[in-house]
Coordinates of C-alpha atoms and ligand atoms in Angstrom, one line a residue:
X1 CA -16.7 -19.9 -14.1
X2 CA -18.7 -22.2 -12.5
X3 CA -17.1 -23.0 -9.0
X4 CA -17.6 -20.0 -6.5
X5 CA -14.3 -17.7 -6.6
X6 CA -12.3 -18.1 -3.7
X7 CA -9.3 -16.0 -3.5
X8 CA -6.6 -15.7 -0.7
X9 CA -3.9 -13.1 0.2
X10 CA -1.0 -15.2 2.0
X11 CA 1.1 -12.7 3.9
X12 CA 4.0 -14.2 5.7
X13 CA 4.0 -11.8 9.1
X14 CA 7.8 -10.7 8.5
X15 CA 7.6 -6.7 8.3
X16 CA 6.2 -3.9 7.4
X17 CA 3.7 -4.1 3.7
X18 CA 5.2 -2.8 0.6
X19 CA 2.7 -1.7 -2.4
X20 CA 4.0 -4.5 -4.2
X21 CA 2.0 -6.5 -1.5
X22 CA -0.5 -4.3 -1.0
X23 CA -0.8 -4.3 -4.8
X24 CA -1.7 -8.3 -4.4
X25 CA -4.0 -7.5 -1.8
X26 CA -5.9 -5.2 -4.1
X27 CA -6.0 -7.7 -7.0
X28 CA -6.8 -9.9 -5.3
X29 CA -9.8 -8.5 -3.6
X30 CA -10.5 -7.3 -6.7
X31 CA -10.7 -10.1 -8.7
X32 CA -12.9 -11.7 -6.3
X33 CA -15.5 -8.6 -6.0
X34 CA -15.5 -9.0 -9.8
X35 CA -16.8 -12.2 -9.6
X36 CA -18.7 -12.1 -6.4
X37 CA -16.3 -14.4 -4.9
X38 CA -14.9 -14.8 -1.4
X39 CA -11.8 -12.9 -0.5
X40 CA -9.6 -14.7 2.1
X41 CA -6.5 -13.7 4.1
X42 CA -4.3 -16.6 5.4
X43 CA -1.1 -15.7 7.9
X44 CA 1.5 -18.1 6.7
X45 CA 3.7 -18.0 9.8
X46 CA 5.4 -21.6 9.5
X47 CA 9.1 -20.0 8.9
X48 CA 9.2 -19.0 13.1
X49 CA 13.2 -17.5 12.7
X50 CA 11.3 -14.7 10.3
X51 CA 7.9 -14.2 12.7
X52 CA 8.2 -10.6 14.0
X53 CA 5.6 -9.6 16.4
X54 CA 3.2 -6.7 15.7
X55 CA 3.0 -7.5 11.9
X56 CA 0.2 -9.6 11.5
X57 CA -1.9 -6.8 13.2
X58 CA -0.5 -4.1 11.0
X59 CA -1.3 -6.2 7.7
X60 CA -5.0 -5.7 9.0
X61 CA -4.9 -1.7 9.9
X62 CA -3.2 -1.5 6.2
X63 CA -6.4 -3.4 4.6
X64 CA -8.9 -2.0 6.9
X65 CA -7.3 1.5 6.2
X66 CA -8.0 0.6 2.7
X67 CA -11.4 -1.0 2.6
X68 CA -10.3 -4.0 1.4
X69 CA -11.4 -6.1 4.1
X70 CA -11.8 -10.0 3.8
X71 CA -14.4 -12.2 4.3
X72 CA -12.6 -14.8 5.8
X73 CA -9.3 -14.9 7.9
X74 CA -8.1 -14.8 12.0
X75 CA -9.7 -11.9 12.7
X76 CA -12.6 -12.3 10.4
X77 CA -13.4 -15.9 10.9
X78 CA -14.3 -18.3 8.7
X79 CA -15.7 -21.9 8.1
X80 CA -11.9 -23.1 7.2
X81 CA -10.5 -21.8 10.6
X82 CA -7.9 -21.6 11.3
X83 CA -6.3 -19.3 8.9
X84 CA -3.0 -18.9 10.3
X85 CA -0.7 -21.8 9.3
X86 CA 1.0 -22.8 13.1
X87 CA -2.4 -23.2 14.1
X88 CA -2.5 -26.3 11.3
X89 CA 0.7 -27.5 12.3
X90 CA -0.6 -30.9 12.6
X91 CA -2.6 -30.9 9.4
X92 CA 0.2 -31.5 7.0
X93 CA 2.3 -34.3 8.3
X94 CA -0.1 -36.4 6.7
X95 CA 0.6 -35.4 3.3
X96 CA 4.0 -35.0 3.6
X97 CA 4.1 -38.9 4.9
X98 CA 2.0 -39.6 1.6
X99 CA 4.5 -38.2 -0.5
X100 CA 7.3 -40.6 1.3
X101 CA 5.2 -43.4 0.8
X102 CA 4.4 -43.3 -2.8
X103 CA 8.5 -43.0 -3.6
X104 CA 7.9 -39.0 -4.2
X105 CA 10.0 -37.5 -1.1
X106 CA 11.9 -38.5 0.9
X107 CA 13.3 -38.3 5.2
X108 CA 16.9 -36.5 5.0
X109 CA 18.9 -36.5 8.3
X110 CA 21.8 -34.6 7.5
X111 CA 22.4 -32.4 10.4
X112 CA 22.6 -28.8 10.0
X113 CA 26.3 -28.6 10.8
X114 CA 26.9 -31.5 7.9
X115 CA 24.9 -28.8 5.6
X116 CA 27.0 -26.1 6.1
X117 CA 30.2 -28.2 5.7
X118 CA 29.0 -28.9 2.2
X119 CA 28.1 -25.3 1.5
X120 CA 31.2 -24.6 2.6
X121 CA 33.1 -27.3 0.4
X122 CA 30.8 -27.3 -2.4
X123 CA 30.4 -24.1 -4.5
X124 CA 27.0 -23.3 -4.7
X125 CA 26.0 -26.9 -2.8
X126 CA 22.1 -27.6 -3.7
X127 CA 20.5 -30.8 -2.7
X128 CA 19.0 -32.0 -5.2
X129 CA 19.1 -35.0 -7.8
X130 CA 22.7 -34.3 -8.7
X131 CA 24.0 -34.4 -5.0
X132 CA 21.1 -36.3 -3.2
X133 CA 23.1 -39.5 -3.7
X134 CA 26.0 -38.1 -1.3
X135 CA 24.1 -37.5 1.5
X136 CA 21.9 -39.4 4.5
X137 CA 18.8 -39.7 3.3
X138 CA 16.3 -42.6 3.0
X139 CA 17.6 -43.0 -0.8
X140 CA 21.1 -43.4 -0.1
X141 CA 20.2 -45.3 3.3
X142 CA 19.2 -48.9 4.3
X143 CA 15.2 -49.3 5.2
X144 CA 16.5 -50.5 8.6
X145 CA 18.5 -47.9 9.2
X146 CA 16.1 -45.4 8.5
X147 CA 13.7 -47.0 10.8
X148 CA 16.2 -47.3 13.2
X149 CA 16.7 -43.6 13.7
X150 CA 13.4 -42.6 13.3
X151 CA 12.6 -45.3 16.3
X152 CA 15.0 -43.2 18.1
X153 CA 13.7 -39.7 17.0
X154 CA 16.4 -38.5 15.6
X155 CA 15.8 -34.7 13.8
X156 CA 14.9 -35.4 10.1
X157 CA 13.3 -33.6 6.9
X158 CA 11.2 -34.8 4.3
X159 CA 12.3 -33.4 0.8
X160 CA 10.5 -33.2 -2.5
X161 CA 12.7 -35.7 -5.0
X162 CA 12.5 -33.7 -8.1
X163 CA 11.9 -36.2 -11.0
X164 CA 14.2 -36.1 -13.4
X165 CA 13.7 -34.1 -16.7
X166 CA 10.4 -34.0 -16.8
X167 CA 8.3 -30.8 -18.3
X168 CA 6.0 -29.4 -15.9
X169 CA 4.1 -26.6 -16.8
X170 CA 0.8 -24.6 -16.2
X171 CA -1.3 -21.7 -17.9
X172 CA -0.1 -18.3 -16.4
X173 CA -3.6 -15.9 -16.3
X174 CA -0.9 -13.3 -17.3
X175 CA 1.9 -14.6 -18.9
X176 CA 0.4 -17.4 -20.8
X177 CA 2.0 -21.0 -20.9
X178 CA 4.9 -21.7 -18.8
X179 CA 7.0 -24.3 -18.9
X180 CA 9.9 -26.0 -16.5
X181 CA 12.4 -28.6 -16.0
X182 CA 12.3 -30.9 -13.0
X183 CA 15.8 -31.2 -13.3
X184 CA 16.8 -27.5 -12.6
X185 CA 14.9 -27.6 -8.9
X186 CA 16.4 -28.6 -6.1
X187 CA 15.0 -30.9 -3.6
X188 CA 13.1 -28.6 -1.6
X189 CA 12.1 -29.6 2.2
X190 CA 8.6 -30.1 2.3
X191 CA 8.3 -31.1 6.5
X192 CA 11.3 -29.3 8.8
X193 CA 12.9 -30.8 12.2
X194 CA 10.3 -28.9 14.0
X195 CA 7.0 -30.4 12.2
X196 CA 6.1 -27.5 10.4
X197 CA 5.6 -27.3 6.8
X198 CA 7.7 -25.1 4.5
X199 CA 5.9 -22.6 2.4
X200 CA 6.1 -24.8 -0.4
X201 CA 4.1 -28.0 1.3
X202 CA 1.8 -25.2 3.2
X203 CA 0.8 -23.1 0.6
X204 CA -0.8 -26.3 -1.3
X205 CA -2.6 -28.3 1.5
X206 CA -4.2 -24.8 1.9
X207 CA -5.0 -23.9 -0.9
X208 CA -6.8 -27.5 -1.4
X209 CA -8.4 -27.5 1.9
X210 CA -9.3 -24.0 1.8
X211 CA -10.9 -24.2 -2.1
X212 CA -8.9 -21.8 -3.2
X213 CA -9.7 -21.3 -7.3
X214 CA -7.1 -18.7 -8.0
X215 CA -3.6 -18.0 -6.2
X216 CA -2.2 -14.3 -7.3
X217 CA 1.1 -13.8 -6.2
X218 CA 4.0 -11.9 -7.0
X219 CA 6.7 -12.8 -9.8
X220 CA 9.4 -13.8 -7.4
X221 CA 7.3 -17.1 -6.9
X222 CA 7.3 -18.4 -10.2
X223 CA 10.7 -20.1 -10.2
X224 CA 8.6 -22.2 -7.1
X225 CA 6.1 -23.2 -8.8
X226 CA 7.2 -26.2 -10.8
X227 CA 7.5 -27.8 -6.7
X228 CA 4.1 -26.7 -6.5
X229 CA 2.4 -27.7 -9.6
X230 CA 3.8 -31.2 -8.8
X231 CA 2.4 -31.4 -5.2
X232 CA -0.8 -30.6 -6.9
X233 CA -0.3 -33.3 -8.9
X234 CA 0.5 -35.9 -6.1
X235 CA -1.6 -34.9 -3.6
X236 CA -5.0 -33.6 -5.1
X237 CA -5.0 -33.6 -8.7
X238 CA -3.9 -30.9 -10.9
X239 CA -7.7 -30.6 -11.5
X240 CA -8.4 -29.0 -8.3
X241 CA -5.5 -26.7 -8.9
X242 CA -6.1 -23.2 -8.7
X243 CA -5.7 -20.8 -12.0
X244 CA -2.2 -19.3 -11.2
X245 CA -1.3 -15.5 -12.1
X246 CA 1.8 -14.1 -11.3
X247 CA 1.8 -10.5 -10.8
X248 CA 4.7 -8.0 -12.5
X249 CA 7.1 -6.4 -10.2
X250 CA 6.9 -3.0 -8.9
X251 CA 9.9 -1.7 -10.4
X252 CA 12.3 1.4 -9.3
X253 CA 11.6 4.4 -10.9
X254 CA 14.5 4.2 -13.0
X255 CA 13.1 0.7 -13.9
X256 CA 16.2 -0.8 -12.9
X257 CA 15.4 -3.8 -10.8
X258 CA 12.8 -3.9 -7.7
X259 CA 11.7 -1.0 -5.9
X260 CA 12.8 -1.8 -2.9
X261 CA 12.5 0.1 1.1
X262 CA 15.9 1.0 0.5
X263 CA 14.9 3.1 -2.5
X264 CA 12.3 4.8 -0.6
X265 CA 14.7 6.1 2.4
X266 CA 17.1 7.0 -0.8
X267 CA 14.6 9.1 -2.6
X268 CA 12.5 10.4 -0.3
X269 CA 9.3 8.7 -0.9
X270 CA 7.4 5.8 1.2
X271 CA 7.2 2.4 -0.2
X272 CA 5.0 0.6 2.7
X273 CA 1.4 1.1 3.1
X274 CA 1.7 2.7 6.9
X275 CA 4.6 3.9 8.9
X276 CA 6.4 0.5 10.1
X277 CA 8.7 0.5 13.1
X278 CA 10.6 -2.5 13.5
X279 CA 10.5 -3.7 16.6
X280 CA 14.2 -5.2 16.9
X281 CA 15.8 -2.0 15.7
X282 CA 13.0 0.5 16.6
X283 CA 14.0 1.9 12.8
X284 CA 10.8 3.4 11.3
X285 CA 10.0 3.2 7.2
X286 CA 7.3 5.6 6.1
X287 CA 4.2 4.7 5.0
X288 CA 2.0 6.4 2.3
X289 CA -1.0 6.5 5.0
X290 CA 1.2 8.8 7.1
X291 CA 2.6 10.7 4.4
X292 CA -0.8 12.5 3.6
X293 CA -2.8 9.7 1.3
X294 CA -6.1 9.2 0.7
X295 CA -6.8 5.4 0.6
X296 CA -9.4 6.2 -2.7
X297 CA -5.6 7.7 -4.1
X298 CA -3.6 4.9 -2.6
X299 CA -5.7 1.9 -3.9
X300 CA -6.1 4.1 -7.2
X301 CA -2.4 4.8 -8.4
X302 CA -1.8 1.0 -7.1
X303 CA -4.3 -0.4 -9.5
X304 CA -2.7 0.9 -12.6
X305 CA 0.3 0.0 -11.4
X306 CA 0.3 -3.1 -14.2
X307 CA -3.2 -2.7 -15.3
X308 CA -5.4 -0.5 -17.3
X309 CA -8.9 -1.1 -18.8
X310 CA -7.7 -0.4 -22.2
X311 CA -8.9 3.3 -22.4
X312 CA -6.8 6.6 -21.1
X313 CA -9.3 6.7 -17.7
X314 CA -6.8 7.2 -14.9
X315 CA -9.3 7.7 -11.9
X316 CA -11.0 4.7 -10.9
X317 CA -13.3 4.6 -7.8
X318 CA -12.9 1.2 -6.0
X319 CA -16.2 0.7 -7.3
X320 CA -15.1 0.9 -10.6
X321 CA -12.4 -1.5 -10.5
X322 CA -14.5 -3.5 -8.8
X323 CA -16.1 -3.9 -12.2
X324 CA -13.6 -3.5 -14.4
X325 CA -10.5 -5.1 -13.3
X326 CA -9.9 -8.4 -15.4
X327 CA -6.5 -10.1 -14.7
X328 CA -6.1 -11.1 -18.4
X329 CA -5.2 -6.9 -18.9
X330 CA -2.5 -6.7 -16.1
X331 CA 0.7 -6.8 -17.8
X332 CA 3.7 -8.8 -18.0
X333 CA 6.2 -6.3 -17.5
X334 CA 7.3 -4.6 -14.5
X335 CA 5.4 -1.1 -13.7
X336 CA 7.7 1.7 -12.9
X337 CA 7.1 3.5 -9.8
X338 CA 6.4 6.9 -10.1
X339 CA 6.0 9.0 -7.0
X340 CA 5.1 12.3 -8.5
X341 CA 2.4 10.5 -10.2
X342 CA 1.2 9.1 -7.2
X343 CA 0.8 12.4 -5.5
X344 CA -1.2 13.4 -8.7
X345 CA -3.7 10.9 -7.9
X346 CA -3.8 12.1 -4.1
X347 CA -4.5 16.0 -5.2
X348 CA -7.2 14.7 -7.6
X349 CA -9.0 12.8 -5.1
X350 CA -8.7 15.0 -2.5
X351 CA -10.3 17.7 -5.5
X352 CA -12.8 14.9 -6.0
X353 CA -13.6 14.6 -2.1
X354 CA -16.5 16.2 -0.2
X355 CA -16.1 18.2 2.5
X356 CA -18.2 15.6 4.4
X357 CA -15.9 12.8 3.8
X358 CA -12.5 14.8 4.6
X359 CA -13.3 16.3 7.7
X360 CA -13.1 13.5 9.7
X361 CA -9.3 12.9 8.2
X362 CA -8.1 16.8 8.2
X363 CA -9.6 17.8 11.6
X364 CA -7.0 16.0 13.3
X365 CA -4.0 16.8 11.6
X366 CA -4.7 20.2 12.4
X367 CA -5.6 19.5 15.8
X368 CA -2.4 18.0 15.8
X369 CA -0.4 21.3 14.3
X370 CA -2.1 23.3 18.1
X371 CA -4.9 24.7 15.6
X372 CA -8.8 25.0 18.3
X373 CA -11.9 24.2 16.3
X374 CA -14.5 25.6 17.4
X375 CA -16.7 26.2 14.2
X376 CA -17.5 23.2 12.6
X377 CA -19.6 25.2 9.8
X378 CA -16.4 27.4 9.6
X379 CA -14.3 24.9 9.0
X380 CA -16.1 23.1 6.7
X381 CA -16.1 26.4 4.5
X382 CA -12.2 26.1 5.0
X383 CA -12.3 22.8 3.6
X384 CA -14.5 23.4 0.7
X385 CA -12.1 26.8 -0.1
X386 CA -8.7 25.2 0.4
X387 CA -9.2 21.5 -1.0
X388 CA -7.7 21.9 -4.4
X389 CA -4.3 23.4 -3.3
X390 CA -3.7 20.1 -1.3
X391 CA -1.9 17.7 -2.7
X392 CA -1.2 15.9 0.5
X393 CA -3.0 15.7 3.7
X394 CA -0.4 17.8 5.7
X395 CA -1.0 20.9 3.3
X396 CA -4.3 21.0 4.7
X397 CA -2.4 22.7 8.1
X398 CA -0.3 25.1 5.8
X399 CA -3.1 26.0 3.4
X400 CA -5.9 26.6 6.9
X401 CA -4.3 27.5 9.5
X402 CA -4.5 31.3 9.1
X403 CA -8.5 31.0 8.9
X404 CA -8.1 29.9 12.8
X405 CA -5.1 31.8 14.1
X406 CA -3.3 35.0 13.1
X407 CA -0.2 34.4 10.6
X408 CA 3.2 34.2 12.5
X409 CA 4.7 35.6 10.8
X410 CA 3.7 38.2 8.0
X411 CA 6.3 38.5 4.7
X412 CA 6.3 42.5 5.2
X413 CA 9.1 41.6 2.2
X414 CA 7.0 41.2 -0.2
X415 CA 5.0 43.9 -0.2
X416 CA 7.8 47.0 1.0
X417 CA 9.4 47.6 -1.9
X418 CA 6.2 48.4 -3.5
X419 CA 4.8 50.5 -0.9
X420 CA 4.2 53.6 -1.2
X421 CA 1.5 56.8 0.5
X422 CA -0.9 56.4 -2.0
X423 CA -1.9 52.5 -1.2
X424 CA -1.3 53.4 2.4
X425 CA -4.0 55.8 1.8
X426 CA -6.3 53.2 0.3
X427 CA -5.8 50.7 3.4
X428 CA -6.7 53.7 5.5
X429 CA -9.8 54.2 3.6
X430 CA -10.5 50.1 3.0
X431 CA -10.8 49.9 6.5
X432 CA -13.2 52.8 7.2
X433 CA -15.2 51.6 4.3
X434 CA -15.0 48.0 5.9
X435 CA -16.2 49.2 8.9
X436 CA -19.4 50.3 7.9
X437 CA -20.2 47.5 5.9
X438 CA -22.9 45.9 6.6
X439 CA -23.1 42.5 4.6
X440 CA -19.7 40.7 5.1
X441 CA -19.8 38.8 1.6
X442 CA -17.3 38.2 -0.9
X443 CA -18.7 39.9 -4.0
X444 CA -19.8 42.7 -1.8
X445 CA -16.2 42.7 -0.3
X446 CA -14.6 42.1 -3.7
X447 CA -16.7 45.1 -5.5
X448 CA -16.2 48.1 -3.0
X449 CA -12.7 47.1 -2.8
X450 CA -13.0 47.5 -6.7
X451 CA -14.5 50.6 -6.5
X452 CA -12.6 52.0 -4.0
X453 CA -9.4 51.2 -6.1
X454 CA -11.0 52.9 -9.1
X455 CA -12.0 55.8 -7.1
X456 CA -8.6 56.1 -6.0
X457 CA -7.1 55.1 -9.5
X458 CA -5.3 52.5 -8.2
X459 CA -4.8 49.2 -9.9
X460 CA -6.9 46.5 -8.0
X461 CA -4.0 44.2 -8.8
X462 CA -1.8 46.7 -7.2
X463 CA -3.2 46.8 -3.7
X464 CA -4.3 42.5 -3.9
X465 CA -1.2 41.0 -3.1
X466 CA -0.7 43.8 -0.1
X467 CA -4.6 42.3 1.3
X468 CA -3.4 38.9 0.3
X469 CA -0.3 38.8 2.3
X470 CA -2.3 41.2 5.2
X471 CA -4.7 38.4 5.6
X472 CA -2.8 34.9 5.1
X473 CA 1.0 36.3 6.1
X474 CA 2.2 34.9 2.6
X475 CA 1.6 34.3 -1.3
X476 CA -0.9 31.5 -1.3
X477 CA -4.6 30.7 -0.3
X478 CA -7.4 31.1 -1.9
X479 CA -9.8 34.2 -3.2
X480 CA -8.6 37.2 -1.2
X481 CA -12.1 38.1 -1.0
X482 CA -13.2 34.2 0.4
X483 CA -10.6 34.5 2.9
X484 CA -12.2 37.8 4.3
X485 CA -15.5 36.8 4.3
X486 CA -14.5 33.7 6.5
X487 CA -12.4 35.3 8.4
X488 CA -15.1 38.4 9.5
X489 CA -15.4 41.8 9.5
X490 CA -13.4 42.4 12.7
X491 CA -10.3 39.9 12.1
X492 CA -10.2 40.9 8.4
X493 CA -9.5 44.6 9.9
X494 CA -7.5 43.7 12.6
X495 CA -5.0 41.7 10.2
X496 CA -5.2 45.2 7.9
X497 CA -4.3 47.1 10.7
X498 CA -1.5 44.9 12.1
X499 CA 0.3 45.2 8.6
X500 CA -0.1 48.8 7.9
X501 CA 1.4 49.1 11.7
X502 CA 4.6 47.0 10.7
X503 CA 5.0 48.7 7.2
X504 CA 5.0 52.0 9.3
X505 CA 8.1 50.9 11.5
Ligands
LIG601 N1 3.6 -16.4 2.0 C1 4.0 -15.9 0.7 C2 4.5 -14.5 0.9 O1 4.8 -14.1 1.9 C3 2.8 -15.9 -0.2 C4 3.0 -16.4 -1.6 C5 1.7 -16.9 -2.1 O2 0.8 -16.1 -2.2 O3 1.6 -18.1 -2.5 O4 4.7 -13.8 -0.1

């Protein structure tokens, strides 16, 4: 390649982010970092009736909480400020006037109510080269007339006229040549009433003025893009047009059809990057960042969403993808969605964490659950002990907070019906022989309690689960003998006690 890689991410601010959005972030940022390119994010807020406020701003907490910050954008700056699209209201006018000009769109001034009359008449009413003729547009009208009411101002359009059938085509980076009609798209408005551009007249004149080299978007665009291929070809050339790839859907995990929000409330799983509350209805979709994610795990099960590097590796660092992610191997086909796969990726990374760089992300979350730190170097042992029994963030409360506070509750079930004098006995004797211990170690702790047992010809694994359950109130945790040795000589005895006074009731 021998222009510099410029890539853009064009969010319209409308909602919350899926992954399949935050999937085009990534590749996108990707792709660029691959080829020490420029990674751009442009707001493309021209459709006002869909703006909703707070989601621009939440578009950059989900990239920042990723890393996958751009170079260029509104809060980033750049040299091809502005990046948000009503800030370059005025800049595409011009083009759209060009167009009009050569005989290549054209002013419509139907009114909105003599639209919805034909909608309602017409089954399935498009304008386009089949109806155009029919309606008030500077084809069907008189040059006077058209300069006539656009002396007086009246509300108009400019529309694409969609030659007719003509091929237009372009080079997919994923799905190879593609091919369309002319005479299958409708005449799509290129200018509205209100001066802005549409998406469709936008997303060129930006991506020209801009230099963008490569657009990545999702599937659902490609029916658009023989209207855009032929602005390209109008406007700047289809030289200067970016290298298009059009990324697979994120399918349901049934693979029936999108995965859509709707499936997420339905199954139980998030399918936005971070909680989203919309702010019309106050209703509130879960994100993955909430649910207990680790970005590394996030960006991770999101990459291979449609992309591999051709061996069985499943755990990429960004760092990694960064250098091997090549759009040519994402494939064609939608990716099924798979959230116990996902949460696979989070327990592996949090396994593959260091203590250093989850404290900062558990300590609150326990905070949170009412649980005081005061040890840091305690708590980092907690970490270090507990880690690979997390598979989300939240189990990071369950699986520590015994280390801190006393159990609430202790399941005095599970160890009754197997109680009996003689381990009553050895719990009598533990304690006095914990009491004059005077290392507080696990293998010391672990081989008198050995020796004890064997002295007492007891099982070990007989009197475990009791010390177990003493300890932690319950069936999980870590090395019995860790657990003490955290927890000190004096708690570790206390908790003993405690039990041995409950079992006695
Ligand atoms: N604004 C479009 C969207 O919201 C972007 C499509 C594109 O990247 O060209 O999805």
């Amino acid at each position: 390649m021998n222009k510099k890689v410029r890539v853009r991410f064009a969010p319209s601010p409308t909602g919350g982010l899926h992954i399949g959005g935050m999937r085009t972030v990534l590749f996108n940022y990707l792709f660029a970092k691959h080829h020490n390119g420029d990674f751009i994010v442009r707001i493309e807020d021209t459709d006002q009736n869909r703006f909703v406020p707070g989601a621009e701003a939440y578009i950059f907490e989900c990239l920042k909480w990723c890393g996958l910050e751009p170079g260029e954008s509104v809060m980033h700056g750049g040299e091809f400020a502005p990046y948000r699209q009503s800030e370059r209201k005025e800049m595409y006018r011009q083009y759209a006037e060009q167009l009009v000009k050569e005989g290549k769109a054209y002013y419509a001034f139907d009114t909105p109510v003599e639209l919805e009359e034909k909608r309602k008449t017409v089954p399935n009413f498009q304008y386009s080269q089949a109806t155009r003729s029919g309606m008030k547009n500077s084809l069907t009208l008189s040059q006077d007339a058209v300069n006539k009411l656009l002396a007086q101002n009246i509300p108009h359009v400019i529309r694409i006229k969609m030659p007719h059938d003509e091929t237009v085509g372009f080079v997919d980076m994923i799905r190879g040549a593609v091919n369309f009609n002319t005479s299958q798209t409708d005449d799509k408005v290129l200018l509205k009433a209100d001066g802005m551009p549409t998406y469709h007249l936008a997303v060129v004149v930006d991506d020209y003025l801009m230099k963008i080299t490569h657009a990545f978007r999702g599937e659902e665009w490609l029916p658009s893009s023989p209207v855009h291929i032929l602005l390209w070809q109008y406007l700047f050339g289809l030289d200067n047009m970016p290298e298009w790839a059009h990324l697979p859907l994120i399918l349901k995990p049934d693979g029936k059809g999108k995965l859509s929000k709707r499936d997420g409330d339905r199954l139980g799983f998030p399918v936005f990057a971070m909680n989203w509350t919309d702010p019309k209805t106050g209703e509130l979709t879960a994100g993955f960042r909430e649910r207990g994610f680790l970005p590394e795990a996030f960006i991770n099960f999101l990459a291979l969403l449609g992309w591999n590097d051709g061996t069985e590796q499943e755990i990429f660092s960004l760092r990694e993808l960064v250098e091997k992610f090549s759009m040519e191997r994402v494939h064609k086909a939608g990716a099924k969605f798979d959230y116990e796969k996902a949460k696979w990726f989070n327990h592996e990374w949090i396994k593959k964490s260091t203590v250093h760089g989850l404290q900062s992300t558990v300590k609150p979350l326990l905070i949170n659950a009412g649980i005081e730190i005061n040890d840091d170097e305690k708590f980092k042992t907690v970490i270090e002990l507990v880690k690979d029994r997390c598979t989300l963030l939240p189990d990071f409360v369950q699986q520590s907070s015994f280390f801190f506070q006393s159990p609430e509750a202790i399941d005095i079930n599970a160890i009754k019906p197997k109680w009996n004098e003689h381990k009553e006995q050895f719990f009598a004797e533990l304690i006095r022989m914990y009491q004059l211990a005077d290392t507080w170690q696990h293998e010391a702790l672990e081989n008198s309690f050995k020796e004890l047992a064997a002295a007492s010809q007891i099982k070990p694994g007989d009197v475990l689960l009791p010390l177990r359950i003493m300890l932690v109130g319950g069936k999980f945790g870590p090395h019995v003998f860790n657990i003490a040795e955290v927890l000190g000589k004096e708690e570790t005895i206390n908790r003993v006690k405690h039990t041995l006074s409950l079992l006695e009731q």
